[in-house]
CSV table of C-alpha atoms in Angstrom, one decimal:
chain,number,residue,atom,x,y,z
F,1,MET,CA,97.3,83.5,122.2
F,2,THR,CA,96.1,79.6,122.7
F,3,GLY,CA,94.3,77.2,119.6
F,4,SER,CA,91.2,78.1,121.3
F,5,SER,CA,87.9,77.6,119.4
F,6,GLY,CA,87.1,80.9,118.7
F,7,THR,CA,90.0,81.9,117.2
F,8,ARG,CA,90.4,79.3,114.5
F,9,PRO,CA,86.9,80.7,112.7
F,10,ALA,CA,87.9,83.9,113.3
F,11,ALA,CA,91.0,82.9,111.6
F,12,PHE,CA,90.5,81.6,108.7
F,13,ALA,CA,87.5,84.2,107.9
F,14,VAL,CA,89.2,87.1,107.9
F,15,TRP,CA,91.6,85.0,106.1
F,16,ALA,CA,89.1,84.4,103.5
F,17,LEU,CA,88.0,87.7,103.2
F,18,THR,CA,91.9,89.1,102.8
F,19,ARG,CA,92.0,86.1,99.9
F,20,ALA,CA,89.3,86.8,98.6
F,21,VAL,CA,90.5,90.9,98.2
F,22,LEU,CA,94.0,89.6,96.4
F,23,LEU,CA,92.8,87.2,94.2
F,24,LEU,CA,90.4,90.3,93.0
F,25,TRP,CA,92.6,92.9,92.2
F,26,VAL,CA,95.7,90.4,90.6
F,27,THR,CA,92.7,89.2,87.8
F,28,LYS,CA,92.0,92.8,87.6
F,29,VAL,CA,88.1,92.3,88.8
F,30,VAL,CA,88.5,95.5,90.9
F,31,THR,CA,91.4,97.8,90.4
F,32,PRO,CA,93.9,97.8,92.7
F,33,PRO,CA,95.7,101.4,94.2
F,34,GLY,CA,99.8,101.4,93.5
F,35,LEU,CA,101.2,99.6,89.8
F,36,ASP,CA,100.5,97.1,88.0
F,37,VAL,CA,102.5,94.5,89.6
F,38,THR,CA,101.0,92.0,87.5
F,39,SER,CA,102.6,91.8,83.8
F,40,ASP,CA,105.5,90.2,85.8
F,41,VAL,CA,103.3,86.7,85.6
F,42,SER,CA,101.6,87.8,82.4
F,43,VAL,CA,104.7,88.9,80.4
F,44,ILE,CA,107.5,87.7,81.5
F,45,TYR,CA,106.6,84.4,83.4
F,46,HIS,CA,105.1,83.5,80.1
F,47,GLY,CA,107.5,84.0,78.1
F,48,TRP,CA,109.6,81.8,80.7
F,49,TYR,CA,106.7,79.4,79.7
F,50,ASP,CA,107.1,79.3,76.9
F,51,VAL,CA,111.4,79.2,76.2
F,52,LEU,CA,111.0,75.5,79.5
F,53,ARG,CA,108.1,74.2,77.2
F,54,SER,CA,110.5,74.5,74.0
F,55,GLY,CA,113.0,72.5,75.8
F,56,THR,CA,116.3,75.1,77.4
F,57,TYR,CA,116.3,77.5,80.7
F,58,PRO,CA,116.4,81.2,79.3
F,59,GLU,CA,119.8,81.3,79.3
F,60,SER,CA,119.9,84.4,76.8
F,61,ASP,CA,117.6,86.8,79.3
F,62,VAL,CA,119.0,88.6,82.1
F,63,THR,CA,116.3,88.3,83.7
F,64,TRP,CA,116.6,84.7,84.8
F,65,GLN,CA,118.3,84.7,87.8
F,66,TYR,CA,116.7,81.7,89.5
F,67,PRO,CA,117.9,78.4,90.0
F,68,PRO,CA,116.8,75.4,87.7
F,69,VAL,CA,114.1,73.8,90.1
F,70,ALA,CA,112.4,77.7,89.7
F,71,ALA,CA,111.3,76.4,86.3
F,72,LEU,CA,108.6,73.8,87.4
F,73,ALA,CA,107.5,77.1,89.1
F,74,ILE,CA,106.9,78.8,86.1
F,75,LEU,CA,105.5,75.8,83.8
F,76,SER,CA,103.3,75.6,86.7
F,77,PRO,CA,100.1,76.5,85.7
F,78,ALA,CA,100.0,73.8,83.4
F,79,LEU,CA,98.5,72.1,85.5
F,80,LEU,CA,95.1,74.7,85.3
F,81,PRO,CA,95.0,74.2,80.7
F,82,PHE,CA,91.3,75.2,81.2
F,83,LEU,CA,93.1,78.5,83.1
F,84,ASP,CA,95.1,81.6,81.3
F,85,TYR,CA,98.4,81.4,82.2
F,86,ALA,CA,98.0,84.4,84.6
F,87,THR,CA,94.9,83.3,86.0
F,88,ALA,CA,96.1,80.2,86.4
F,89,PHE,CA,99.2,81.6,88.5
F,90,PHE,CA,97.2,83.1,90.5
F,91,VAL,CA,95.4,80.4,91.4
F,92,LEU,CA,97.9,78.4,92.4
F,93,ALA,CA,99.5,81.2,94.3
F,94,PHE,CA,96.2,81.2,96.5
F,95,LEU,CA,96.1,77.7,97.1
F,96,CYS,CA,99.9,77.8,98.4
F,97,ASP,CA,98.7,80.5,100.6
F,98,ALA,CA,96.0,77.9,101.7
F,99,LEU,CA,98.6,75.1,102.0
F,100,VAL,CA,100.1,77.0,104.2
F,101,LEU,CA,97.2,78.1,106.3
F,102,GLY,CA,96.5,74.8,106.7
F,103,MET,CA,99.9,73.8,107.8
F,104,LEU,CA,100.0,76.7,110.6
F,105,LEU,CA,96.8,76.4,112.4
F,106,ARG,CA,97.0,72.2,112.7
F,107,ALA,CA,100.5,72.7,114.4
F,108,SER,CA,98.8,75.5,116.6
F,109,ASP,CA,97.1,72.8,118.4
F,110,GLY,CA,98.4,71.3,121.2
F,111,PRO,CA,100.5,71.5,124.5
F,112,GLY,CA,102.9,74.2,123.8
F,113,ARG,CA,101.8,76.0,120.6
F,114,ARG,CA,100.1,79.1,120.2
F,115,THR,CA,97.8,80.4,117.4
F,116,ALA,CA,100.0,83.7,117.2
F,117,GLY,CA,101.3,82.7,113.8
F,118,VAL,CA,98.8,81.5,112.4
F,119,TRP,CA,97.6,85.5,112.7
F,120,VAL,CA,101.1,86.3,111.4
F,121,TRP,CA,100.0,84.5,108.0
F,122,VAL,CA,96.9,85.8,107.9
F,123,ALA,CA,97.7,89.5,108.3
F,124,GLY,CA,101.0,89.8,107.4
F,125,VAL,CA,100.1,88.1,102.9
F,126,PRO,CA,97.6,90.6,102.4
F,127,LEU,CA,99.6,93.2,104.2
F,128,LEU,CA,102.4,92.8,101.0
F,129,GLY,CA,98.8,93.4,98.4
F,130,THR,CA,98.9,91.7,95.0
F,131,THR,CA,102.6,91.2,94.9
F,132,ALA,CA,101.3,88.2,97.5
F,133,TYR,CA,100.5,86.1,94.6
F,134,ALA,CA,101.8,88.0,91.7
F,135,ARG,CA,105.4,86.4,92.5
F,136,TYR,CA,106.2,82.5,92.7
F,137,ASP,CA,107.4,83.6,95.6
F,138,VAL,CA,104.1,82.3,96.9
F,139,MET,CA,105.5,79.2,97.3
F,140,VAL,CA,108.5,79.1,98.0
F,141,THR,CA,107.4,79.7,101.1
F,142,ALA,CA,105.1,77.3,101.3
F,143,VAL,CA,107.9,75.3,100.3
F,144,ALA,CA,109.8,76.4,103.1
F,145,VAL,CA,107.4,76.6,106.1
F,146,ALA,CA,106.5,72.7,105.3
F,147,ALA,CA,109.9,72.1,105.8
F,148,LEU,CA,110.2,73.6,108.7
F,149,LEU,CA,106.7,72.3,110.9
F,150,ALA,CA,107.6,68.4,109.0
F,151,GLY,CA,111.9,68.9,110.7
F,152,LEU,CA,110.4,69.5,114.2
F,153,ARG,CA,109.9,65.6,114.0
F,154,HIS,CA,111.6,64.2,110.8
F,155,PRO,CA,115.1,65.9,110.2
F,156,ARG,CA,115.6,63.6,106.6
F,157,VAL,CA,112.2,66.4,105.5
F,158,LEU,CA,113.8,68.4,107.0
F,159,GLY,CA,116.6,68.2,104.8
F,160,ALA,CA,114.9,66.5,101.7
F,161,LEU,CA,112.6,70.0,101.4
F,162,ALA,CA,114.9,72.6,102.7
F,163,ALA,CA,117.2,71.6,99.5
F,164,PHE,CA,113.8,71.6,97.4
F,165,GLY,CA,113.4,74.6,98.5
F,166,ALA,CA,117.2,75.7,98.1
F,167,LEU,CA,116.6,75.1,94.1
F,168,LEU,CA,113.6,77.1,93.7
F,169,LYS,CA,115.2,79.8,95.4
F,170,VAL,CA,118.7,79.3,97.5
F,171,TRP,CA,117.4,81.4,100.2
F,172,PRO,CA,115.5,77.9,101.6
F,173,VAL,CA,119.1,76.1,102.6
F,174,LEU,CA,119.4,78.1,105.0
F,175,LEU,CA,116.0,76.5,106.9
F,176,LEU,CA,119.5,74.3,108.0
F,177,ALA,CA,121.0,76.4,109.9
F,178,GLY,CA,119.4,75.6,113.5
F,179,THR,CA,119.3,72.0,113.5
F,180,ALA,CA,120.1,70.6,116.8
F,181,ARG,CA,123.8,69.0,117.1
F,182,GLY,CA,124.5,64.8,116.5
F,183,ARG,CA,122.5,63.2,114.6
F,184,ARG,CA,119.3,65.7,114.0
F,185,THR,CA,122.3,67.2,112.0
F,186,ARG,CA,123.6,64.5,110.1
F,187,LEU,CA,120.2,63.3,109.0
F,188,ALA,CA,118.9,67.1,108.3
F,189,TRP,CA,122.3,68.2,106.0
F,190,THR,CA,123.2,64.7,104.8
F,191,THR,CA,119.8,64.4,103.1
F,192,ALA,CA,119.7,67.7,101.9
F,193,ALA,CA,123.0,67.4,100.4
F,194,ALA,CA,122.2,64.2,98.3
F,195,VAL,CA,118.7,65.9,97.2
F,196,ALA,CA,120.2,69.1,95.8
F,197,ALA,CA,123.2,66.5,94.4
F,198,GLY,CA,120.2,65.1,92.4
F,199,LEU,CA,118.1,67.7,91.5
F,200,LEU,CA,120.0,69.0,90.4
F,201,LEU,CA,121.8,66.7,88.2
F,202,VAL,CA,118.3,66.1,86.0
F,203,CYS,CA,117.9,69.3,85.7
F,204,VAL,CA,121.4,70.1,83.8
F,205,ALA,CA,120.9,66.7,82.3
F,206,ALA,CA,117.2,68.1,81.7
F,207,ALA,CA,118.0,70.6,79.4
F,208,PRO,CA,120.6,73.7,78.5
F,209,GLY,CA,121.5,76.7,80.7
F,210,ALA,CA,120.4,75.6,83.7
F,211,LEU,CA,123.5,77.1,85.2
F,212,ALA,CA,123.0,80.4,83.9
F,213,PHE,CA,121.6,82.0,86.8
F,214,LEU,CA,125.2,82.2,88.2
F,215,GLY,CA,125.7,84.6,86.0
F,216,PHE,CA,122.6,87.0,85.9
F,217,GLN,CA,122.6,87.1,90.2
F,218,ARG,CA,126.2,88.1,90.1
F,219,ASP,CA,126.2,91.2,88.4
F,220,ARG,CA,123.5,92.7,90.5
F,221,GLY,CA,124.2,95.8,91.2
F,222,THR,CA,122.2,98.2,94.1
F,223,GLU,CA,119.3,97.5,93.9
F,224,VAL,CA,116.8,101.1,95.5
F,225,GLU,CA,114.7,99.5,97.4
F,226,SER,CA,117.7,98.3,99.2
F,227,LEU,CA,119.6,99.0,102.6
F,228,GLY,CA,122.4,100.4,100.5
F,229,ALA,CA,120.2,102.6,98.0
F,230,LEU,CA,119.6,104.8,101.1
F,231,VAL,CA,122.8,105.9,100.6
F,232,PHE,CA,122.1,107.2,97.1
F,233,HIS,CA,118.3,109.4,97.6
F,234,VAL,CA,120.4,111.4,100.8
F,235,TRP,CA,123.2,111.8,97.8
F,236,ARG,CA,120.9,112.1,95.4
F,237,GLN,CA,119.4,115.6,97.4
F,238,PHE,CA,122.8,116.8,97.4
F,239,GLY,CA,123.7,117.1,94.0
F,240,TRP,CA,124.9,113.1,92.9
F,241,GLU,CA,125.2,112.5,89.7
F,242,GLY,CA,123.9,109.0,89.4
F,243,ARG,CA,120.8,107.6,87.4
F,244,VAL,CA,117.8,104.6,88.0
F,245,GLU,CA,117.2,102.3,85.2
F,246,LEU,CA,116.0,99.4,84.6
F,247,HIS,CA,119.2,96.8,85.1
F,248,TYR,CA,118.8,93.1,85.3
F,249,GLY,CA,115.1,92.8,85.9
F,250,SER,CA,115.3,95.7,88.9
F,251,LEU,CA,115.5,99.4,89.1
F,252,GLU,CA,118.5,99.4,90.2
F,253,PHE,CA,121.4,102.6,91.1
F,254,LEU,CA,124.0,103.9,88.4
F,255,GLY,CA,127.2,105.9,88.2
F,256,PRO,CA,129.9,107.4,90.9
F,257,GLN,CA,130.8,105.2,93.6
F,258,VAL,CA,127.9,102.3,93.2
F,259,GLY,CA,129.7,99.6,92.6
F,260,LEU,CA,131.7,100.4,95.9
F,261,VAL,CA,128.0,100.8,98.1
F,262,SER,CA,127.1,97.9,96.5
F,263,THR,CA,131.0,95.9,97.8
F,264,LEU,CA,129.9,97.2,100.7
F,265,ALA,CA,126.9,95.3,100.9
F,266,LEU,CA,128.2,92.7,100.2
F,267,GLY,CA,130.5,92.9,103.4
F,268,LEU,CA,127.8,93.3,105.2
F,269,SER,CA,126.8,89.7,103.7
F,270,VAL,CA,130.1,88.2,104.4
F,271,ILE,CA,129.6,89.6,108.4
F,272,ALA,CA,126.5,88.0,108.8
F,273,PHE,CA,127.5,85.1,107.6
F,274,GLY,CA,130.3,85.0,110.2
F,275,TRP,CA,128.5,85.8,112.9
F,276,LEU,CA,125.5,82.9,112.1
F,277,LEU,CA,128.9,81.0,112.2
F,278,VAL,CA,129.8,82.4,115.2
F,279,TRP,CA,126.5,81.4,116.5
F,280,ARG,CA,126.3,77.7,115.6
F,281,LEU,CA,129.6,76.9,116.5
F,282,ARG,CA,128.9,78.2,120.7
F,283,ALA,CA,125.1,77.0,120.0
F,284,ARG,CA,125.3,74.9,123.3
F,285,THR,CA,121.1,74.4,123.9
F,286,PHE,CA,118.6,73.6,121.1
F,287,GLY,CA,115.4,73.7,122.2
F,288,PRO,CA,111.5,73.7,120.9
F,289,SER,CA,111.8,76.5,118.6
F,290,THR,CA,115.7,77.2,117.8
F,291,ALA,CA,115.5,75.8,114.2
F,292,ALA,CA,112.7,77.9,113.3
F,293,ASP,CA,114.4,80.9,115.1
F,294,ALA,CA,117.2,80.9,113.7
F,295,ALA,CA,115.6,80.1,110.2
F,296,PHE,CA,114.2,83.3,111.0
F,297,THR,CA,116.9,85.2,111.9
F,298,ALA,CA,119.2,84.1,109.5
F,299,VAL,CA,116.7,84.9,106.7
F,300,LEU,CA,115.9,88.2,108.3
F,301,LEU,CA,119.7,89.3,108.1
F,302,PHE,CA,120.5,88.0,104.5
F,303,THR,CA,117.7,90.0,103.1
F,304,THR,CA,118.4,93.4,105.7
F,305,THR,CA,122.1,92.8,104.0
F,306,SER,CA,121.0,92.1,100.0
F,307,ARG,CA,121.5,93.9,97.6
F,308,VAL,CA,118.7,93.8,96.1
F,309,ILE,CA,114.7,93.8,99.1
F,310,SER,CA,112.6,93.0,96.2
F,311,PRO,CA,108.8,93.8,98.0
F,312,GLN,CA,108.4,89.7,97.9
F,313,TYR,CA,111.0,89.1,100.1
F,314,MET,CA,108.7,90.0,103.0
F,315,LEU,CA,106.7,86.8,102.2
F,316,TRP,CA,110.0,84.7,103.3
F,317,LEU,CA,109.9,86.8,106.3
F,318,VAL,CA,106.1,86.4,106.8
F,319,GLY,CA,105.9,82.8,107.0
F,320,LEU,CA,109.1,82.2,108.9
F,321,ALA,CA,107.7,84.5,111.4
F,322,ALA,CA,105.0,82.2,111.1
F,323,VAL,CA,106.4,79.6,112.3
F,324,CYS,CA,108.0,81.0,115.3
F,325,LEU,CA,104.7,82.4,116.7
F,326,VAL,CA,103.4,78.9,116.4
F,327,LEU,CA,105.9,77.3,118.9
F,328,ARG,CA,105.3,78.7,122.0
F,329,ALA,CA,109.2,78.6,123.0
F,330,SER,CA,109.9,80.9,120.0
F,331,ARG,CA,110.5,84.6,121.6
F,332,MET,CA,110.0,86.1,118.1
F,333,MET,CA,107.3,88.0,119.2
F,334,TRP,CA,109.1,91.1,119.0
F,335,PRO,CA,110.4,91.1,115.9
F,336,ALA,CA,108.2,88.9,114.4
F,337,LEU,CA,105.3,91.5,114.7
F,338,LEU,CA,108.2,94.3,113.3
F,339,VAL,CA,108.5,92.1,109.7
F,340,VAL,CA,104.4,92.8,109.9
F,341,ALA,CA,104.6,96.3,110.4
F,342,ALA,CA,107.4,96.1,107.3
F,343,THR,CA,105.7,94.6,105.4
F,344,GLY,CA,102.9,97.1,105.6
F,345,VAL,CA,105.0,99.9,105.0
F,346,THR,CA,106.3,97.8,101.6
F,347,GLN,CA,103.2,97.4,100.3
F,348,LEU,CA,102.9,101.1,100.2
F,349,GLU,CA,106.9,102.1,98.9
F,350,PHE,CA,105.6,99.6,96.0
F,351,PRO,CA,103.5,99.4,94.7
F,352,ILE,CA,101.4,102.3,95.6
F,353,GLY,CA,104.3,104.6,96.3
F,354,PHE,CA,106.4,103.7,94.0
F,355,VAL,CA,107.2,106.9,92.6
F,356,HIS,CA,108.3,108.7,95.2
F,357,VAL,CA,110.8,105.9,96.0
F,358,VAL,CA,112.6,105.6,91.8
F,359,THR,CA,112.6,109.9,92.3
F,360,SER,CA,114.0,109.3,96.0
F,361,ASP,CA,111.5,113.0,96.7
F,362,ALA,CA,111.0,112.9,100.9
F,363,GLN,CA,107.8,110.8,100.7
F,364,GLY,CA,110.3,108.3,99.1
F,365,LEU,CA,112.9,108.4,101.0
F,366,THR,CA,110.2,107.9,104.5
F,367,LEU,CA,109.2,105.3,103.3
F,368,MET,CA,112.3,103.9,103.0
F,369,PHE,CA,113.6,104.6,105.6
F,370,LEU,CA,111.3,103.2,107.8
F,371,ARG,CA,110.7,100.1,106.1
F,372,ASN,CA,114.0,99.4,105.8
F,373,GLY,CA,114.9,100.4,109.5
F,374,LEU,CA,112.5,98.1,110.8
F,375,LEU,CA,114.5,95.3,109.4
F,376,VAL,CA,117.1,96.1,111.0
F,377,ALA,CA,116.0,96.7,114.0
F,378,ALA,CA,113.9,92.7,113.1
F,379,SER,CA,117.1,91.6,112.5
F,380,VAL,CA,119.3,92.8,115.4
F,381,LEU,CA,116.4,91.7,117.8
F,382,ALA,CA,115.8,88.0,116.5
F,383,ALA,CA,119.8,87.8,116.3
F,384,VAL,CA,120.6,88.9,119.8
F,385,ARG,CA,117.5,87.1,121.3
F,386,LEU,CA,118.4,84.0,119.2
F,387,TRP,CA,122.3,84.5,120.6
F,388,ARG,CA,120.7,84.9,124.6
F,389,ASP,CA,118.7,81.5,124.5
F,390,THR,CA,121.4,79.9,122.9
F,391,VAL,CA,124.0,80.5,123.8
F,392,ARG,CA,124.2,82.4,126.9
F,393,ALA,CA,121.4,79.9,128.3
F,394,PRO,CA,123.7,77.3,129.4
F,395,GLU,CA,125.5,80.0,131.7
F,396,ALA,CA,122.5,81.4,133.3
F,397,ALA,CA,121.0,78.6,134.4
F,398,ALA,CA,124.2,78.0,135.6
F,399,ALA,CA,123.8,80.9,138.2
F,400,PRO,CA,121.7,81.7,140.7
F,401,SER,CA,118.4,83.0,139.3
F,402,PRO,CA,115.0,83.0,138.9
F,403,VAL,CA,114.9,79.9,136.3
F,404,ARG,CA,112.4,80.6,133.1
F,405,ASP,CA,108.9,79.6,131.8
F,406,GLU,CA,110.3,79.2,128.4
F,407,GLU,CA,114.1,78.4,129.0
F,408,PRO,CA,114.8,75.9,126.0
F,409,ARG,CA,115.4,72.7,125.8
F,410,THR,CA,116.9,69.8,123.8
F,411,LEU,CA,114.3,67.6,121.8
F,412,SER,CA,114.8,64.2,122.1
F,413,ARG,CA,114.2,61.7,119.2
F,414,ALA,CA,110.4,61.8,120.1
F,415,GLY,CA,110.3,65.3,120.5
F,416,SER,CA,110.0,65.9,124.0
F,417,ALA,CA,111.3,67.9,125.9
F,418,ASP,CA,114.5,67.2,128.1
F,419,THR,CA,117.0,68.8,130.1
F,420,PRO,CA,119.1,71.1,128.2
F,421,ALA,CA,121.7,69.6,125.9
F,422,SER,CA,125.4,70.5,125.8
F,423,ALA,CA,126.5,69.8,122.8
F,424,PRO,CA,130.8,69.0,122.7
């Protein structure tokens, strides 16, 4: 799809219609299907808001599992004092959603661009349902999208925004995985380190408890929606004696062998990190879409192998997939479509069918195998395509084979395409 004059107004119209429905749902003008997920904002976030305003982080609350800059997201409704806390939060989430749409529309215009990424965002967010606006992840995703798009020309901006995003919710640090070797990597990574260190010092000095989240995050177990949880969903059918309980802010499996499965999940994340490191060392061709493709792949791998796959995590993947598909050079079309499909299934399992997931009945098992299966398929396919386009591409170019139209190329400082680069 190209950035035609007809496509862009159509995308905006669909966005406006679907977001109006989301706002009606989260403000309870219309009752959405499934569980009420807005209580996290009106109760939990609002409670943290009161604690943060008193001059300290919620260091005695084990559900506070976020880096210190997350306090800005929790305090942000103060920008709209004429609204109650929850309504102000939903309005700000809507504005961040609109900001992402605007950035993607602007980025989709020009040579080597397309509107496919715009449609991924337009369709992906409402597929998640009310969860999209009832968590602060849409704010973090807006920062990540801005970082990747700005990073096409300004590596320092990419580094600064990635650092800010990482101190909002950790995962945006992975945006730095695919920066082209040499000057661009030095600029992005050193800027990120400096900005992260500065922000962390400010947060630690500003209020006690800024690092309390580290212990709370470490002690989390196997959440019922994670890949590892499938073991216990199935085992329950054969008499497993464990249980599901609210633990560290989410419903987790507790009982025999849960510790082992949680350890194995961490092992999978370590393997994912190892693969990413090997890819980084072996990659030779960095094209205009490599940074976005690598970020998308990295976040996919760590999301899929996580002990916790909360529904709102899908927003991260939708946002990064949208950036990839704005760039015509990206070959992440199928992984992106799998993510969009997984997002729709996610709403079916939470909040609509969450009782079936918690009880591990036939419907719950089907939904969890389908959603997590789609994520596994997207992860493997994205990793294979990233490897082929950046590691094997130079070898293929050396052989007498047809030249692909989408051969990755390394950006020059001005952002134009040069010949494929071989880094030392």
